[in-house]
GROMACS .gro file of C-alpha atoms in nm:
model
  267
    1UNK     CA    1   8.873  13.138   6.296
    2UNK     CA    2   8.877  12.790   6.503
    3UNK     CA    3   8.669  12.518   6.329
    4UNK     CA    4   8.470  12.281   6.602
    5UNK     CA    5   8.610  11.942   6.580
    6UNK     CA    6   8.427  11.610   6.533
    7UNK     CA    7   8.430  11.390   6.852
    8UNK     CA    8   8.440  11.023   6.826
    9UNK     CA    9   8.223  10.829   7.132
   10UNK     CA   10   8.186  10.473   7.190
   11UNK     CA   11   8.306  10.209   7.385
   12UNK     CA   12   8.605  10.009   7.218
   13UNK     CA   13   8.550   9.747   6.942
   14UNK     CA   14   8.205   9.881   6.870
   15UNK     CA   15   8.286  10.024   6.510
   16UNK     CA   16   8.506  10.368   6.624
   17UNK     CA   17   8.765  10.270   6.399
   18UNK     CA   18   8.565  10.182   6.078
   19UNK     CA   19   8.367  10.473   6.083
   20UNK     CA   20   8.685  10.708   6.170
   21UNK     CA   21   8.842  10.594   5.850
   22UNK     CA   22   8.551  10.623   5.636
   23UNK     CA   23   8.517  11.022   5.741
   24UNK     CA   24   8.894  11.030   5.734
   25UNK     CA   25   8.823  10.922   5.308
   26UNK     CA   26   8.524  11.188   5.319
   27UNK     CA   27   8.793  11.459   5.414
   28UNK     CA   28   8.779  11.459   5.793
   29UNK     CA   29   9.137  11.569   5.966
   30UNK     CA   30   9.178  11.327   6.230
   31UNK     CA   31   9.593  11.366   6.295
   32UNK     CA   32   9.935  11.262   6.145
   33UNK     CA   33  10.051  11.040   6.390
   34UNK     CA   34   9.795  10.757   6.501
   35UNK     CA   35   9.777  10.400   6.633
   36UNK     CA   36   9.683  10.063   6.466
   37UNK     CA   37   9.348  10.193   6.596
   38UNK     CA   38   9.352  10.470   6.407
   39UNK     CA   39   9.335  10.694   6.724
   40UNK     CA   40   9.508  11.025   6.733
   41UNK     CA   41   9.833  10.979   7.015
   42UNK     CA   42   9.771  11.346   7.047
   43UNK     CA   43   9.435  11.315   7.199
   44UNK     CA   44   9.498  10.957   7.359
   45UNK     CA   45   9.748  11.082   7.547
   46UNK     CA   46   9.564  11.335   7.663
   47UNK     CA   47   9.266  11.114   7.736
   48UNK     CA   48   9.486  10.871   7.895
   49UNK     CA   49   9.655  11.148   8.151
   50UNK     CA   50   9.290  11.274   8.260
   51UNK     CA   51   9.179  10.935   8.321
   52UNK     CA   52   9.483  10.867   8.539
   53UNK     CA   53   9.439  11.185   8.758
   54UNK     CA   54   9.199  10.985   8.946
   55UNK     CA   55   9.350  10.698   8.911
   56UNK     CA   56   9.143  10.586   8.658
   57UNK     CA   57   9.219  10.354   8.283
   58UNK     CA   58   9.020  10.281   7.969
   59UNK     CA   59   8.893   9.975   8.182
   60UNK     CA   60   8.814  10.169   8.457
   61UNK     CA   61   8.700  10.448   8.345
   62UNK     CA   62   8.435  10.596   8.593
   63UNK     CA   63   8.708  10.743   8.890
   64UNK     CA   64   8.720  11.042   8.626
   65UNK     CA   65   8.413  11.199   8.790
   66UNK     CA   66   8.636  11.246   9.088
   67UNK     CA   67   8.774  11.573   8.870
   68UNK     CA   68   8.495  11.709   8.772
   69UNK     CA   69   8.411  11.795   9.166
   70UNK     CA   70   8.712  12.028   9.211
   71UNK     CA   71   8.729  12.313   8.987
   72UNK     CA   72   9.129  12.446   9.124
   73UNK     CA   73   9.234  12.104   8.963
   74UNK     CA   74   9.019  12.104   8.681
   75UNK     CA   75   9.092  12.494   8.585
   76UNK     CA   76   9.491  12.394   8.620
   77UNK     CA   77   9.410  12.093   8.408
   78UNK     CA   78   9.227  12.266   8.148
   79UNK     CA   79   9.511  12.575   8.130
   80UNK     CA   80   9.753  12.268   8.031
   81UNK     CA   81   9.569  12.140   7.781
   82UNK     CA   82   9.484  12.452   7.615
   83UNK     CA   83   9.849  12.539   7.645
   84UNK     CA   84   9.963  12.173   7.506
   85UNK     CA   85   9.694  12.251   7.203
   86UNK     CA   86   9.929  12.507   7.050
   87UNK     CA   87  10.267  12.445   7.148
   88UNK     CA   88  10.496  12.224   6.954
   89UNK     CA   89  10.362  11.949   7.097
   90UNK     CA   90  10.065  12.020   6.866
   91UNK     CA   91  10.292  11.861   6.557
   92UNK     CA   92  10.213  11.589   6.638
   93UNK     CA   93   9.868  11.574   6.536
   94UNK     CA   94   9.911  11.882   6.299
   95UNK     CA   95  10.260  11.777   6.117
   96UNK     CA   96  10.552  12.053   6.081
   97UNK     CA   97  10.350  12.210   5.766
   98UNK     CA   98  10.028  12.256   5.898
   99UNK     CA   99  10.166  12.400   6.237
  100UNK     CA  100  10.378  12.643   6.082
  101UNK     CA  101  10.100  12.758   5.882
  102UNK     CA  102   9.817  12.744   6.157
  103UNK     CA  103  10.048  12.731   6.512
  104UNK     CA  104   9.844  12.560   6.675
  105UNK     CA  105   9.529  12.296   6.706
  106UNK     CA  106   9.266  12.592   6.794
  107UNK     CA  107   9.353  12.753   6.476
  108UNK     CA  108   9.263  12.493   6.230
  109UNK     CA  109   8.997  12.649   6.006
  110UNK     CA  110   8.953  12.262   5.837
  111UNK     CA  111   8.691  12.006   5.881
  112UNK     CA  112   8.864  11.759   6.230
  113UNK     CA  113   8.827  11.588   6.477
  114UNK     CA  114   8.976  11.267   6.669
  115UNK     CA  115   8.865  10.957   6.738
  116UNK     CA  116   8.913  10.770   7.131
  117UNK     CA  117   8.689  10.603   7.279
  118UNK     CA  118   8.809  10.717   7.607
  119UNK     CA  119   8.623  11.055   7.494
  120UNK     CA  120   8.303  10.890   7.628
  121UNK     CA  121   8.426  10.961   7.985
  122UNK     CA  122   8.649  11.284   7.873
  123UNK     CA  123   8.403  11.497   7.675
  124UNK     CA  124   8.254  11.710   7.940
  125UNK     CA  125   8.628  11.809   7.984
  126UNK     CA  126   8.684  11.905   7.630
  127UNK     CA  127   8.328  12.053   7.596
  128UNK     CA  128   8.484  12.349   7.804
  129UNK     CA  129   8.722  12.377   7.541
  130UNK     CA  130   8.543  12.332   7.234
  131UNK     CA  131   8.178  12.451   7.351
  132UNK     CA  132   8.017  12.374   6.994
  133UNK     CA  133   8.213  12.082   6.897
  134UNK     CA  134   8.004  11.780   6.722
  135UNK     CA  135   7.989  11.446   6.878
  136UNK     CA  136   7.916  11.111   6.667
  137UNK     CA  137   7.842  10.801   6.877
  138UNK     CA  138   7.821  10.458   6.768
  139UNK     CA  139   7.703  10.162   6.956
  140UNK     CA  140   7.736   9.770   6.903
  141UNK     CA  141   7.563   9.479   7.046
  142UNK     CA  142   7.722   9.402   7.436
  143UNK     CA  143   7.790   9.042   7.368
  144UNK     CA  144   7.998   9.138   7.071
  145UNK     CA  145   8.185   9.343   7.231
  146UNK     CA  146   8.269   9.150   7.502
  147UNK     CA  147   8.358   8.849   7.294
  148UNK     CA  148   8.575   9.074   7.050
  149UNK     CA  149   8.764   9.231   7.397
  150UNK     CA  150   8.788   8.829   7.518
  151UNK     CA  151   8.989   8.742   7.198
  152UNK     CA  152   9.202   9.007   7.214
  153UNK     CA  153   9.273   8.931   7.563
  154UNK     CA  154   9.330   8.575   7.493
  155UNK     CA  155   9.564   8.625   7.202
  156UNK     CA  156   9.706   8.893   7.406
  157UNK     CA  157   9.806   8.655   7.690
  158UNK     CA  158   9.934   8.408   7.485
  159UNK     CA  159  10.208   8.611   7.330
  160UNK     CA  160  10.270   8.750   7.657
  161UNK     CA  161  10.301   8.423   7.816
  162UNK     CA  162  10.573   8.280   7.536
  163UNK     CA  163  10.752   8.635   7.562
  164UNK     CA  164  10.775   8.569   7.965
  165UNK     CA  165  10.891   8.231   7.909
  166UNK     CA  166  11.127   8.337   7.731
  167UNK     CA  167  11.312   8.603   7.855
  168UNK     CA  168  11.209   8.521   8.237
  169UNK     CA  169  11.608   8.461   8.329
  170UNK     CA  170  11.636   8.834   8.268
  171UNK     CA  171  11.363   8.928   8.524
  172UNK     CA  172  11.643   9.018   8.778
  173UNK     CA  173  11.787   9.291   8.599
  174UNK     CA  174  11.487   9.416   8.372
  175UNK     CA  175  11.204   9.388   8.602
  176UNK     CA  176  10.818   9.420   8.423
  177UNK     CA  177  10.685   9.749   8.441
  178UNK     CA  178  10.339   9.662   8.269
  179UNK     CA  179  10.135   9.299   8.367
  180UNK     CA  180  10.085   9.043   8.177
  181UNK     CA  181   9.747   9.136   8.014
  182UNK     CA  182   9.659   9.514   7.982
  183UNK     CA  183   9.325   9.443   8.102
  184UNK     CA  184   9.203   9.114   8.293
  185UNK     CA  185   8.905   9.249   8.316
  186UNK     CA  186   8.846   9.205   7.979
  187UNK     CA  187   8.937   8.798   7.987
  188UNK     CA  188   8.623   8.718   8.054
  189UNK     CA  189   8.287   8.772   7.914
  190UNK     CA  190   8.117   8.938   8.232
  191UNK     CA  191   8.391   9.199   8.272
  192UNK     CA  192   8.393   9.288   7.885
  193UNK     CA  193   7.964   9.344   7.903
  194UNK     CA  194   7.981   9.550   8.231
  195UNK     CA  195   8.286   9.737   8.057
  196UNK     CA  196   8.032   9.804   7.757
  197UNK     CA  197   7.776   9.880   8.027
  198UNK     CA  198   7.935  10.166   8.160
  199UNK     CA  199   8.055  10.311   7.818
  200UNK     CA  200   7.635  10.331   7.701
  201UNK     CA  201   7.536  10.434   8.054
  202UNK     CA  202   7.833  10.717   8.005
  203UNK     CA  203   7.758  10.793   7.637
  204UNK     CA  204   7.391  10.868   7.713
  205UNK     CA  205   7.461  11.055   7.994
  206UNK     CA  206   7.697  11.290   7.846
  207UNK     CA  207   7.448  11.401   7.554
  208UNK     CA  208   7.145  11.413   7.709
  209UNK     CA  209   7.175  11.798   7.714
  210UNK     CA  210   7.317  11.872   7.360
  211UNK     CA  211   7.095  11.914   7.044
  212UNK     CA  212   7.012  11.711   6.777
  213UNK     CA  213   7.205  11.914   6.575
  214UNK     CA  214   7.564  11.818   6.742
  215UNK     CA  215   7.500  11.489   6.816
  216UNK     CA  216   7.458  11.180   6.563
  217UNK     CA  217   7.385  10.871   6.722
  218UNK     CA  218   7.448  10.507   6.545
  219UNK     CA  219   7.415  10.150   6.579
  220UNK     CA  220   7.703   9.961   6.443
  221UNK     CA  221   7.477   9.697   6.292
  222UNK     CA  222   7.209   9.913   6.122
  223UNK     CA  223   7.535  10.099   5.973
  224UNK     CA  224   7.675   9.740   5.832
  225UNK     CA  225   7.302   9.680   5.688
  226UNK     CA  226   7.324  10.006   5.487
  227UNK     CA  227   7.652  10.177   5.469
  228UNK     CA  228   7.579  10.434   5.175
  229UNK     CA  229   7.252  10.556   5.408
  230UNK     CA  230   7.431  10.592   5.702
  231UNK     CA  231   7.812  10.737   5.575
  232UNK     CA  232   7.592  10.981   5.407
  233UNK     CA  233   7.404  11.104   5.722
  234UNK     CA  234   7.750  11.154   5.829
  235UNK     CA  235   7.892  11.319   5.584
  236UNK     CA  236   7.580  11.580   5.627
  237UNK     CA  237   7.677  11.590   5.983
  238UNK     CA  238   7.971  11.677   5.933
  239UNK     CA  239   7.896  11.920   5.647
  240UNK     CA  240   8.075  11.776   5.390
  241UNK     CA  241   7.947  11.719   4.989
  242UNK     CA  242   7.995  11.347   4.867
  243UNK     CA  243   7.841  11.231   4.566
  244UNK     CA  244   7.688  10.844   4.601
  245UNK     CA  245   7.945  10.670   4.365
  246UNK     CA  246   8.208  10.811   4.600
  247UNK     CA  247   8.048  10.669   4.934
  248UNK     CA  248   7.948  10.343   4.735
  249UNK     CA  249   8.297  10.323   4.642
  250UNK     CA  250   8.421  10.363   5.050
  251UNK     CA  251   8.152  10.108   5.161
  252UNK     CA  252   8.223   9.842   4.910
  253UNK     CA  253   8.406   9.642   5.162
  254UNK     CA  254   8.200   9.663   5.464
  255UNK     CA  255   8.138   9.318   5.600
  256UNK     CA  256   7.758   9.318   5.695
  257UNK     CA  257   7.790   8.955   5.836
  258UNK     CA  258   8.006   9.096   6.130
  259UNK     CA  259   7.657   9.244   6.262
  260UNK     CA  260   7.563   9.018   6.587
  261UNK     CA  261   7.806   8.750   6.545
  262UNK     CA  262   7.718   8.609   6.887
  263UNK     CA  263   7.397   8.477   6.686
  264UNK     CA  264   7.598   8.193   6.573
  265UNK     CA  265   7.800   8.139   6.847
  266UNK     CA  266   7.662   7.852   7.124
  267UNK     CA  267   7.817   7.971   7.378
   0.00000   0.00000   0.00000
């Protein structure tokens, strides 16, 4: 009997990862083989592929209603993804042990889940797959966001600048198959907010219509104020029994002066 994963929503840099790691201590399956992000390549490349049907990106994200208006494509894109779920392409989140026991993702009988942020745009999609699957959403202050997608950008172009100079003599014979910056959107502090924008306009939009019971919704600062409160409401959620030393233990290290940074910042 399939257990209903745990699905990660919220736009990028707005606490996804922090909170996927602290469930991931609590217990929560969330894949083998992940990113520095601690995203599930699984499920992000998944994510990724339905997002470029329509010729959309993490970036620009909305073009993925396009597939949700014709059902051929979406029933032949669904029958792939099922198929993909079990197949040996499935060790990848499962490992060789846990596929040869289960054979396949829609047999796991263990608390999981994934985390993506891309899922804010993608969950209607997997919704048809996993019909009672629980959805967590975190959200974080715009202007942080933006500011923590501008560094990254910045740093980003730096490195990629220096690289370029570098190796530009063998442009002829190894030409770029990526750009410079993997989203200039991003570089600047109105693209990063209206990139947030659409992620909360998105996330409220695609749980309007579930119940309170599958959907936990929290703000990244009110989480960094009060970590044991808040990893325990999600350790209810997702039905698993912690004792407080444990989740004071996980939470020792939260940072709470990372909650609305832009406070001290002039600009």
């Amino acid at each position: 009997m399939m257990r209903q994963p745990i699905i990660f929503i919220g736009m990028h840099r707005s606490g996804t990862s922090m909170l996927g790691q602290l469930l991931d201590s609590l217990g929560l399956f969330s894949g083998v083989s992940k990113d520095e992000n601690n995203e599930a390549i699984f499920f992000q490349y998944l994510n990724d592929w339905l997002l470029r049907q329509c010729g959309g990106r993490w970036d620009t994200p909305s073009t993925i209603e396009y597939l949700w208006g014709n059902e051929e494509i979406l029933a032949l894109t669904e029958d792939y993804a099922r198929y993909l779920l079990d197949s040996p392409r499935a060790i990848q989140f499962l490992g060789l042990r846990r596929y040869i026991q289960m054979g396949g993702i829609t047999r796991l009988h263990i608390p999981w889940g994934w985390k993506d942020p891309r899922n804010t745009f993608t969950l209607p999609f997997w919704l048809r797959i996993f019909t009672d699957a629980k959805v967590i959403y975190i959200e974080r202050h715009g202007v942080d966001v933006a500011q923590s997608l501008r560094l990254r950008s910045q740093e980003e172009l730096i490195n990629a600048t220096q690289k370029y100079r570098k190796l530009q003599k063998l442009a002829p014979f190894r030409p770029k198959r990526e750009g410079f910056l993997d989203s200039p959107r991003c570089l600047s502090l109105k693209g990063g907010f209206s990139l947030w924008q659409e992620y909360v306009d998105q996330s409220a939009k695609v749980t309007q219509h579930l119940g309170e019971n599958r959907v936990l919704k929290l703000k990244y600062e009110e989480v960094l104020e009060n970590p044991v409160l808040h990893l325990r409401m999600c350790a209810e959620f997702c039905e698993f029994d912690v004792s407080d030393q444990k989740l004071e233990s996980l939470t020792a290290s939260i940072d709470s002066s990372r909650a609305y940074s832009y406070r001290n910042d002039p600009e």
